[in-house]
mmCIF file of C-alpha atoms in Angstrom:
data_model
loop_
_atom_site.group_PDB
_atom_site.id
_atom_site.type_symbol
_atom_site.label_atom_id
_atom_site.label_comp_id
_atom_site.label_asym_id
_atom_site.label_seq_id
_atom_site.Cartn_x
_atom_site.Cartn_y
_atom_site.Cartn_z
ATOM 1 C CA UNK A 52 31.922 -50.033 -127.106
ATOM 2 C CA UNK A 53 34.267 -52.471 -128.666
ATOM 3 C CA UNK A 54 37.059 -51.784 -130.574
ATOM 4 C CA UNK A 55 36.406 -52.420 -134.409
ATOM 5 C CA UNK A 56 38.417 -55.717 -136.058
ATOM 6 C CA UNK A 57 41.642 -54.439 -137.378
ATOM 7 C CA UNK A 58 41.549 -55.378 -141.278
ATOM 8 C CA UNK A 59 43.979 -58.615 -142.116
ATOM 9 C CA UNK A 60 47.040 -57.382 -143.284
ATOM 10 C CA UNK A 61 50.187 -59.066 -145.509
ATOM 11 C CA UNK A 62 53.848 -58.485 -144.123
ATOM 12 C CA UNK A 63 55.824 -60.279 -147.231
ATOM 13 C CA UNK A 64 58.282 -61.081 -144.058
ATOM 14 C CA UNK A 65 56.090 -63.010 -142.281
ATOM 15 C CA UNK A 66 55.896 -66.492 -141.860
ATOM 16 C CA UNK A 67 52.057 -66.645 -141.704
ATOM 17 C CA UNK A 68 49.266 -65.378 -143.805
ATOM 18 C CA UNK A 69 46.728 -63.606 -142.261
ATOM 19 C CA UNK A 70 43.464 -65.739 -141.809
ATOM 20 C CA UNK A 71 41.358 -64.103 -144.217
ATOM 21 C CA UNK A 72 44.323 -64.619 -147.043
ATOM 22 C CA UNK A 73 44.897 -68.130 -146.498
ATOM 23 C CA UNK A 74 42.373 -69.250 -148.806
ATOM 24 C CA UNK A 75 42.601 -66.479 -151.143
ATOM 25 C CA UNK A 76 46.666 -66.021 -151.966
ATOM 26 C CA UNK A 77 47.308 -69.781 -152.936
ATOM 27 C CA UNK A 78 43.779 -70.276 -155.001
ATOM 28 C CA UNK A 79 45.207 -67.016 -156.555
ATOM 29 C CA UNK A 80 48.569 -68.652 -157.594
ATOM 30 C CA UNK A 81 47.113 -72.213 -158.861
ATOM 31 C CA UNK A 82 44.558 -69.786 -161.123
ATOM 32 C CA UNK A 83 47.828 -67.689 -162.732
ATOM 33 C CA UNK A 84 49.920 -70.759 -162.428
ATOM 34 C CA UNK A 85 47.212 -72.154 -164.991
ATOM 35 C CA UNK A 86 46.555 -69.032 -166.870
ATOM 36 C CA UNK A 87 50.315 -68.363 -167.651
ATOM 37 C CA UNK A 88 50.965 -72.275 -168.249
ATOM 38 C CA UNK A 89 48.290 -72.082 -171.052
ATOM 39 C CA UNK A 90 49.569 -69.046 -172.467
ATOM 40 C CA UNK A 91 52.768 -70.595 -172.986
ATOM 41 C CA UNK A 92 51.157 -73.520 -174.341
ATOM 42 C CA UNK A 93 49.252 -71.367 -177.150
ATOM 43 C CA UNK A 94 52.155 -69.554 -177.947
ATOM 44 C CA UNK A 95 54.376 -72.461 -178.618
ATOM 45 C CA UNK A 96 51.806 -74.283 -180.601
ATOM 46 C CA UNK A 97 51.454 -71.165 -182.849
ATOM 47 C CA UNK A 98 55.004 -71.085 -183.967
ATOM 48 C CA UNK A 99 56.299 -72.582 -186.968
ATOM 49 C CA UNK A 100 58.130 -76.084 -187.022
ATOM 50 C CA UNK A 101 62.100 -75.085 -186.243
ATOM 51 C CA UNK A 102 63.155 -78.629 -187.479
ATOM 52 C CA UNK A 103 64.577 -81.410 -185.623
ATOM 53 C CA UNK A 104 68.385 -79.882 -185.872
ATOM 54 C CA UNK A 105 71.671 -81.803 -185.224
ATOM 55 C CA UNK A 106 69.163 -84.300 -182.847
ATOM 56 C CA UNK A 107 71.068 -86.841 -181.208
ATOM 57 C CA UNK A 108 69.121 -89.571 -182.008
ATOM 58 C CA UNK A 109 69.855 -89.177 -185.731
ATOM 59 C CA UNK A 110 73.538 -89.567 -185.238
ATOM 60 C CA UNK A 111 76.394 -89.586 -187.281
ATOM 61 C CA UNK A 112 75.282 -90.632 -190.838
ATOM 62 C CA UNK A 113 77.466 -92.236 -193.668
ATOM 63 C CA UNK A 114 76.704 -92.542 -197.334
ATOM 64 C CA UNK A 115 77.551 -92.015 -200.903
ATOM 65 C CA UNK A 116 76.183 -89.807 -203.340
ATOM 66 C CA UNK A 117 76.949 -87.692 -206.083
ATOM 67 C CA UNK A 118 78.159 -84.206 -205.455
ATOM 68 C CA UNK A 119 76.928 -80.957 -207.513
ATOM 69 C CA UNK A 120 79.350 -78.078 -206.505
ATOM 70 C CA UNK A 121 76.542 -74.980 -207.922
ATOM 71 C CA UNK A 122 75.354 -73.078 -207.139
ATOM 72 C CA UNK A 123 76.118 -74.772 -203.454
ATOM 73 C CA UNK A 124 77.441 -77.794 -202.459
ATOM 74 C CA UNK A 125 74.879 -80.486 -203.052
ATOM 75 C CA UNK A 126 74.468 -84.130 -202.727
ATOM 76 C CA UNK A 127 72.230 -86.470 -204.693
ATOM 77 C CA UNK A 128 72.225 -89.584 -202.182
ATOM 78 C CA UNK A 129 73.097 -92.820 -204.094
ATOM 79 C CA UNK A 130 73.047 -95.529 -200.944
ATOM 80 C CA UNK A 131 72.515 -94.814 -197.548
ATOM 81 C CA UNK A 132 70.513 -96.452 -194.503
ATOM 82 C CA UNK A 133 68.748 -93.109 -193.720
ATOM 83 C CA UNK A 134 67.866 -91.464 -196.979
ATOM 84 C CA UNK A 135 65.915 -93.264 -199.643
ATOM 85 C CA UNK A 136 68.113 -92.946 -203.827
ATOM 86 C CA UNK A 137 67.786 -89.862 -204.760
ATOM 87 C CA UNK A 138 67.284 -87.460 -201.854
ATOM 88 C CA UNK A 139 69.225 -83.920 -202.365
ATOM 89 C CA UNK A 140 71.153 -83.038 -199.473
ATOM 90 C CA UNK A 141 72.477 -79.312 -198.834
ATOM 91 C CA UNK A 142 76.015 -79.535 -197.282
ATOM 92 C CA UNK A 143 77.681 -77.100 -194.670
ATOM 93 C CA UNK A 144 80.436 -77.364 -192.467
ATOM 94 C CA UNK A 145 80.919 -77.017 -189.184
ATOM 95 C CA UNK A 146 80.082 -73.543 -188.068
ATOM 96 C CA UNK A 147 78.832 -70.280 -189.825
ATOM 97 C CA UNK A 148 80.855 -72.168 -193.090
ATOM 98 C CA UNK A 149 80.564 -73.597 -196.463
ATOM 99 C CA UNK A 150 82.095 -76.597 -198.081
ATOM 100 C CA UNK A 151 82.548 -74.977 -201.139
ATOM 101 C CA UNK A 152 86.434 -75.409 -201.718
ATOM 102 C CA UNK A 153 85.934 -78.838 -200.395
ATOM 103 C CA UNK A 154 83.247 -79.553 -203.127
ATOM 104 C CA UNK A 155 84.744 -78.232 -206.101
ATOM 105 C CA UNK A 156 87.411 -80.979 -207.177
ATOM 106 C CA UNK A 157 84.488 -83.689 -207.042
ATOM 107 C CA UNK A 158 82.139 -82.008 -209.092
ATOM 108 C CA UNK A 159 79.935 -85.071 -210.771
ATOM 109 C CA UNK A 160 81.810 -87.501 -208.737
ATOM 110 C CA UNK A 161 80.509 -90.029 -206.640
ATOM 111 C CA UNK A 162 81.524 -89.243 -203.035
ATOM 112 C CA UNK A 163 81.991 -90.841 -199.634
ATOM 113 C CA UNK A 164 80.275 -88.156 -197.008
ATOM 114 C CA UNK A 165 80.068 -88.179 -193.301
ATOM 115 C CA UNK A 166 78.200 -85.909 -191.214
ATOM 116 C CA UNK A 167 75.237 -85.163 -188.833
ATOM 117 C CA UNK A 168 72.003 -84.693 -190.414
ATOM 118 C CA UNK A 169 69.682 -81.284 -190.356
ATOM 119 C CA UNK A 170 65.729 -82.111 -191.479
ATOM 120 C CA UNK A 171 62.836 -79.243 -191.898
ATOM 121 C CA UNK A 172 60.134 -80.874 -193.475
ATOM 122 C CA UNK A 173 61.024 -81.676 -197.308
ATOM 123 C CA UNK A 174 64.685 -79.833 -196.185
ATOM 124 C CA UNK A 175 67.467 -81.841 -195.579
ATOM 125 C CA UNK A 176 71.040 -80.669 -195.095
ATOM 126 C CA UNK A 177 74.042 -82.590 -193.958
ATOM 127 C CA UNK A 178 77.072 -81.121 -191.741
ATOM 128 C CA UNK A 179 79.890 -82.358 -193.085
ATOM 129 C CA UNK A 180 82.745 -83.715 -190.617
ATOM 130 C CA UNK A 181 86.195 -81.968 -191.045
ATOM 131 C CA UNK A 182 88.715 -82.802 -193.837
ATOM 132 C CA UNK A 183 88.463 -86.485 -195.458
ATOM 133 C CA UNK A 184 86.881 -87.940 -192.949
ATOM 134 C CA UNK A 185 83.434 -85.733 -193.836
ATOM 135 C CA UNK A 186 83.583 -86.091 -198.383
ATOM 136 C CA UNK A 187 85.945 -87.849 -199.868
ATOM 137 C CA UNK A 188 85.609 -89.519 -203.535
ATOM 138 C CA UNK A 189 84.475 -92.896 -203.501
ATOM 139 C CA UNK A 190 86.106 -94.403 -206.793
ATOM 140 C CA UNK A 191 82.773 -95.335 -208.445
ATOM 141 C CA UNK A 192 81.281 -94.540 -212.181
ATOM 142 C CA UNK A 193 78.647 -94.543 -214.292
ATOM 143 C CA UNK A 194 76.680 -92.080 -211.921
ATOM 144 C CA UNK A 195 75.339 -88.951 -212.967
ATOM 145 C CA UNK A 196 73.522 -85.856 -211.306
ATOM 146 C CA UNK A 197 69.617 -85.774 -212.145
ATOM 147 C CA UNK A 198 69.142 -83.526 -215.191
ATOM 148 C CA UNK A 199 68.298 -80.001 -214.792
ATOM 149 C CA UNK A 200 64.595 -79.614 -215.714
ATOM 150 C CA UNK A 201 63.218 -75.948 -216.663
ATOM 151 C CA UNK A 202 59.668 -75.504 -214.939
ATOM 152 C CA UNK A 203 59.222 -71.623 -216.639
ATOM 153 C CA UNK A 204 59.551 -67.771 -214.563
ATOM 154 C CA UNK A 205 58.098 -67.541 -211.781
ATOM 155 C CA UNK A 206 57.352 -64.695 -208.785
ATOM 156 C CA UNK A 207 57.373 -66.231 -205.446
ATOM 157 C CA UNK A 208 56.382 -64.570 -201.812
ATOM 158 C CA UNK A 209 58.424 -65.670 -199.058
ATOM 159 C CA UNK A 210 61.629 -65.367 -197.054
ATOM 160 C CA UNK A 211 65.453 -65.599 -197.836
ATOM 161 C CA UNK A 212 67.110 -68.022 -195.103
ATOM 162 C CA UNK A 213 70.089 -69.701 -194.423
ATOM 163 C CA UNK A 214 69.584 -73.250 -195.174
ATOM 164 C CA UNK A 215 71.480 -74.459 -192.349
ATOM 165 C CA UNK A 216 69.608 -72.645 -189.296
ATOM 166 C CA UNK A 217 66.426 -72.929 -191.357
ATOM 167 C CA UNK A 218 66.764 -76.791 -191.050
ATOM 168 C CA UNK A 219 67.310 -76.845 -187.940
ATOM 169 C CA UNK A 220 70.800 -76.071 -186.265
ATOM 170 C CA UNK A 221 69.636 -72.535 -184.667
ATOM 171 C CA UNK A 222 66.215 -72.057 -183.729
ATOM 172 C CA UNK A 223 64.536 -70.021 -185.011
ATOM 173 C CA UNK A 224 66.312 -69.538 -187.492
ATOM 174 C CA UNK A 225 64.171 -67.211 -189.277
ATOM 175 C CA UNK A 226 62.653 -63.796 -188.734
ATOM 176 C CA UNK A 227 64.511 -60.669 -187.586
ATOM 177 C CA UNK A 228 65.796 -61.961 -184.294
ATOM 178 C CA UNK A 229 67.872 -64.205 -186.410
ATOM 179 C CA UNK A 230 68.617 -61.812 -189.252
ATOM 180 C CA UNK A 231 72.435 -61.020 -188.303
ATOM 181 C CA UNK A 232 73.281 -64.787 -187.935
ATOM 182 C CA UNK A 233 71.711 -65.628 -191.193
ATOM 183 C CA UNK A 234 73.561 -63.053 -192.929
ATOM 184 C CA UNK A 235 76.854 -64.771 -191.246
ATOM 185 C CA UNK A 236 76.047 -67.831 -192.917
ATOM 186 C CA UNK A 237 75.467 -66.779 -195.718
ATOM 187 C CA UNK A 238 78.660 -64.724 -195.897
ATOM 188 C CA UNK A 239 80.595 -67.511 -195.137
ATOM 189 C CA UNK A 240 78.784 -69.852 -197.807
ATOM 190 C CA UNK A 241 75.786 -71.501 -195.999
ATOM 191 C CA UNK A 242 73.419 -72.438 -198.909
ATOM 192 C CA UNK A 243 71.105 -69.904 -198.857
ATOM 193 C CA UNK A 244 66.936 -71.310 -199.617
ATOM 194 C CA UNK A 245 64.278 -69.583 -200.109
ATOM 195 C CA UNK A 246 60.905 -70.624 -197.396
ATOM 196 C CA UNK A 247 58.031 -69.863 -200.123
ATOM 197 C CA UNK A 248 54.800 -69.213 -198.881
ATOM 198 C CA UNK A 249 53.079 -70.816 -201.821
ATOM 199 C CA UNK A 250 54.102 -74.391 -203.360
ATOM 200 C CA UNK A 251 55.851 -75.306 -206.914
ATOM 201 C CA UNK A 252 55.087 -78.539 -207.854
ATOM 202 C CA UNK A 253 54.518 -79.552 -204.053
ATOM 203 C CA UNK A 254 57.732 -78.263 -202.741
ATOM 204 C CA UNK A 255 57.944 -74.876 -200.516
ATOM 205 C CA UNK A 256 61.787 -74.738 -200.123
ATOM 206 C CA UNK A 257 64.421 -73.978 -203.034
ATOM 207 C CA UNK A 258 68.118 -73.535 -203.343
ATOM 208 C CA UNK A 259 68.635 -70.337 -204.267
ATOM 209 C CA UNK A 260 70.847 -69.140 -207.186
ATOM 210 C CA UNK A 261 71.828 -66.085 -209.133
ATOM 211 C CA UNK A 262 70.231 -65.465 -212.512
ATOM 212 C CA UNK A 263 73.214 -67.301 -214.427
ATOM 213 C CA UNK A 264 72.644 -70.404 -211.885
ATOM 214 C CA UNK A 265 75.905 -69.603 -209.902
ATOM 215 C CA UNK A 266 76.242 -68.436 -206.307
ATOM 216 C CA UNK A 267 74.043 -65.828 -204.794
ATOM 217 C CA UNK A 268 74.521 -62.172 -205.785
ATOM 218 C CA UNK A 269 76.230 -60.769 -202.310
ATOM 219 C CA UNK A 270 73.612 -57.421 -202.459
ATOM 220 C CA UNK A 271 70.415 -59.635 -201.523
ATOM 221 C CA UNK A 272 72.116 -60.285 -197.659
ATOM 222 C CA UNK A 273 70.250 -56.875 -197.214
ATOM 223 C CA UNK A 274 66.860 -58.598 -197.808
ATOM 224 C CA UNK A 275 67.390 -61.458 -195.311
ATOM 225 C CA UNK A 276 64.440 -62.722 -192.615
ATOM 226 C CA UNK A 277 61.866 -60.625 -193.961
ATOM 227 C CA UNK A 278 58.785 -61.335 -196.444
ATOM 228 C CA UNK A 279 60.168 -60.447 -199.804
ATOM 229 C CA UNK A 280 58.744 -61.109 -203.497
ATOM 230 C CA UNK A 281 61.099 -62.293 -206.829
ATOM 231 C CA UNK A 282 61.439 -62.977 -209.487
ATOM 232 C CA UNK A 283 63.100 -65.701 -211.638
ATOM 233 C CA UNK A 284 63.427 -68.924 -213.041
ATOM 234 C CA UNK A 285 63.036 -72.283 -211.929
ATOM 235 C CA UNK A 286 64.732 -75.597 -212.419
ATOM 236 C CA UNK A 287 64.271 -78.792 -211.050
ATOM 237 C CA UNK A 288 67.494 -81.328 -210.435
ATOM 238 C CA UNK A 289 65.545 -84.589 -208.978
ATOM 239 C CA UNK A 290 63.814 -83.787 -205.856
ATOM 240 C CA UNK A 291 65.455 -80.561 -205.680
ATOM 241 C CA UNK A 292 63.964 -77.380 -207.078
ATOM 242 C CA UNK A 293 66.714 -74.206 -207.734
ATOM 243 C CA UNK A 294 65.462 -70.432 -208.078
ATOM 244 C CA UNK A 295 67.479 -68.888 -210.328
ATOM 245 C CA UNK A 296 66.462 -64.708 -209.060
ATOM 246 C CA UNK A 297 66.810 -61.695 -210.927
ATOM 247 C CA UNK A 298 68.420 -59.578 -207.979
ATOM 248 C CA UNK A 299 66.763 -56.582 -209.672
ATOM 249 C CA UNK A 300 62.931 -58.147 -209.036
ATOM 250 C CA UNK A 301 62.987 -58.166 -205.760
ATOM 251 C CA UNK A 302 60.586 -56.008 -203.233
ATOM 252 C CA UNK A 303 60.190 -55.985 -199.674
ATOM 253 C CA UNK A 304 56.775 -56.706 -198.516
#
């Protein structure tokens, strides 16, 4: 009687597969290679847009506008060969910073401004280059910020972001995992905007303010990257629309 036909067996340290694994181990790894490869796909595709950020092939932009210092730094774009007249621009600077004390002087002036651009959709923001080189005033009259409109109260559902990740310079740059670097930014006087889930007068993004249209009150940081409701009014300045919250509205979703 003949001895039975040991079963094939797999030694990881081998440098052949056993004949009846041949076939079996590398149709194995083309099937997972596909499954996993389309998994990543779908997840990808089901995440929101993170923006464009700092992208190369923007480059350096140049242009003039006129600056509105609150409740953020702000430019209304008067010539440029990227923007169309008119378009608001947030402004940062470099890093986890504001451009506040660099914006205050030129309040309602026309300005000189250098910087790499951030886009989210409708959301544009512009990083300001260090000292005069990034806004400067450009000598020029007779130009003055878009009025402030008054579009009534209104509760929105959404999230409180900093405007600068949000468009694009961290990714995601919303959501918990980015909660302690939007709080940074904020802190050290990022624009903060609010990422509506529903639309006023076709826009879903809007500068945030306090209720008396100046800076943010510092108590709503503990409300960032998650779905929150408010409360308050808002006002539009050209293209751009500014919630003006009542701190005391607010509710965590």
């Amino acid at each position: 009687m003949s001895a039975s036909k040991p079963e094939p067996f797999f030694l990881g340290w081998s440098k052949k597969l056993p004949k009846g694994l041949r076939r079996f181990v590398p149709a194995l790894c083309a099937v997972l290679m596909v499954l996993f490869g389309g998994a990543g796909f779908l997840i990808g595709a089901t995440q929101n847009d993170p923006g464009d950020g700092g992208s190369p092939r923007y480059g350096r932009q140049s242009l003039t506008a006129v600056l509105m210092a609150e409740p953020y730094p702000t430019l209304f774009v008067v010539e440029s060969a990227r923007y169309p007249a008119g378009t608001p621009l947030l402004l940062s600077g470099l890093g986890k910073r504001g451009v506040q004390d660099r914006a205050n002087p030129l309040n309602g002036s026309l300005v000189a401004a250098s910087g790499v651009p951030l886009k989210r959709g409708s959301l544009d923001m512009l990083q300001l280059a260090g000292g005069t080189n990034g806004l400067q005033a450009a000598g020029g009259t007779g130009v003055a910020l878009p009025p402030a409109v008054p579009l009534g109260r209104w509760r929105l559902t959404g999230e409180i972001c900093d405007g600068k990740c949000y468009a694009g310079a961290m990714r995601p740059g919303q959501g918990l995992a980015h909660k302690a670097c939007a709080n940074l930014c904020l802190i050290g006087g990022v624009p903060p905007v609010f990422a509506s889930t529903g639309p006023v007068e076709g826009e879903s993004f809007f500068l945030m303010a306090g209720p008396d249209g100046g800076p943010l009150p510092a108590e709503i940081l503990n409300d960032t990257a998650v779905l929150v409701s408010l409360e308050g009014e808002i006002e539009r300045r050209g293209a751009l629309l500014i919630f003006k919250i009542a701190p005391d509205s607010l509710e965590v979703l």
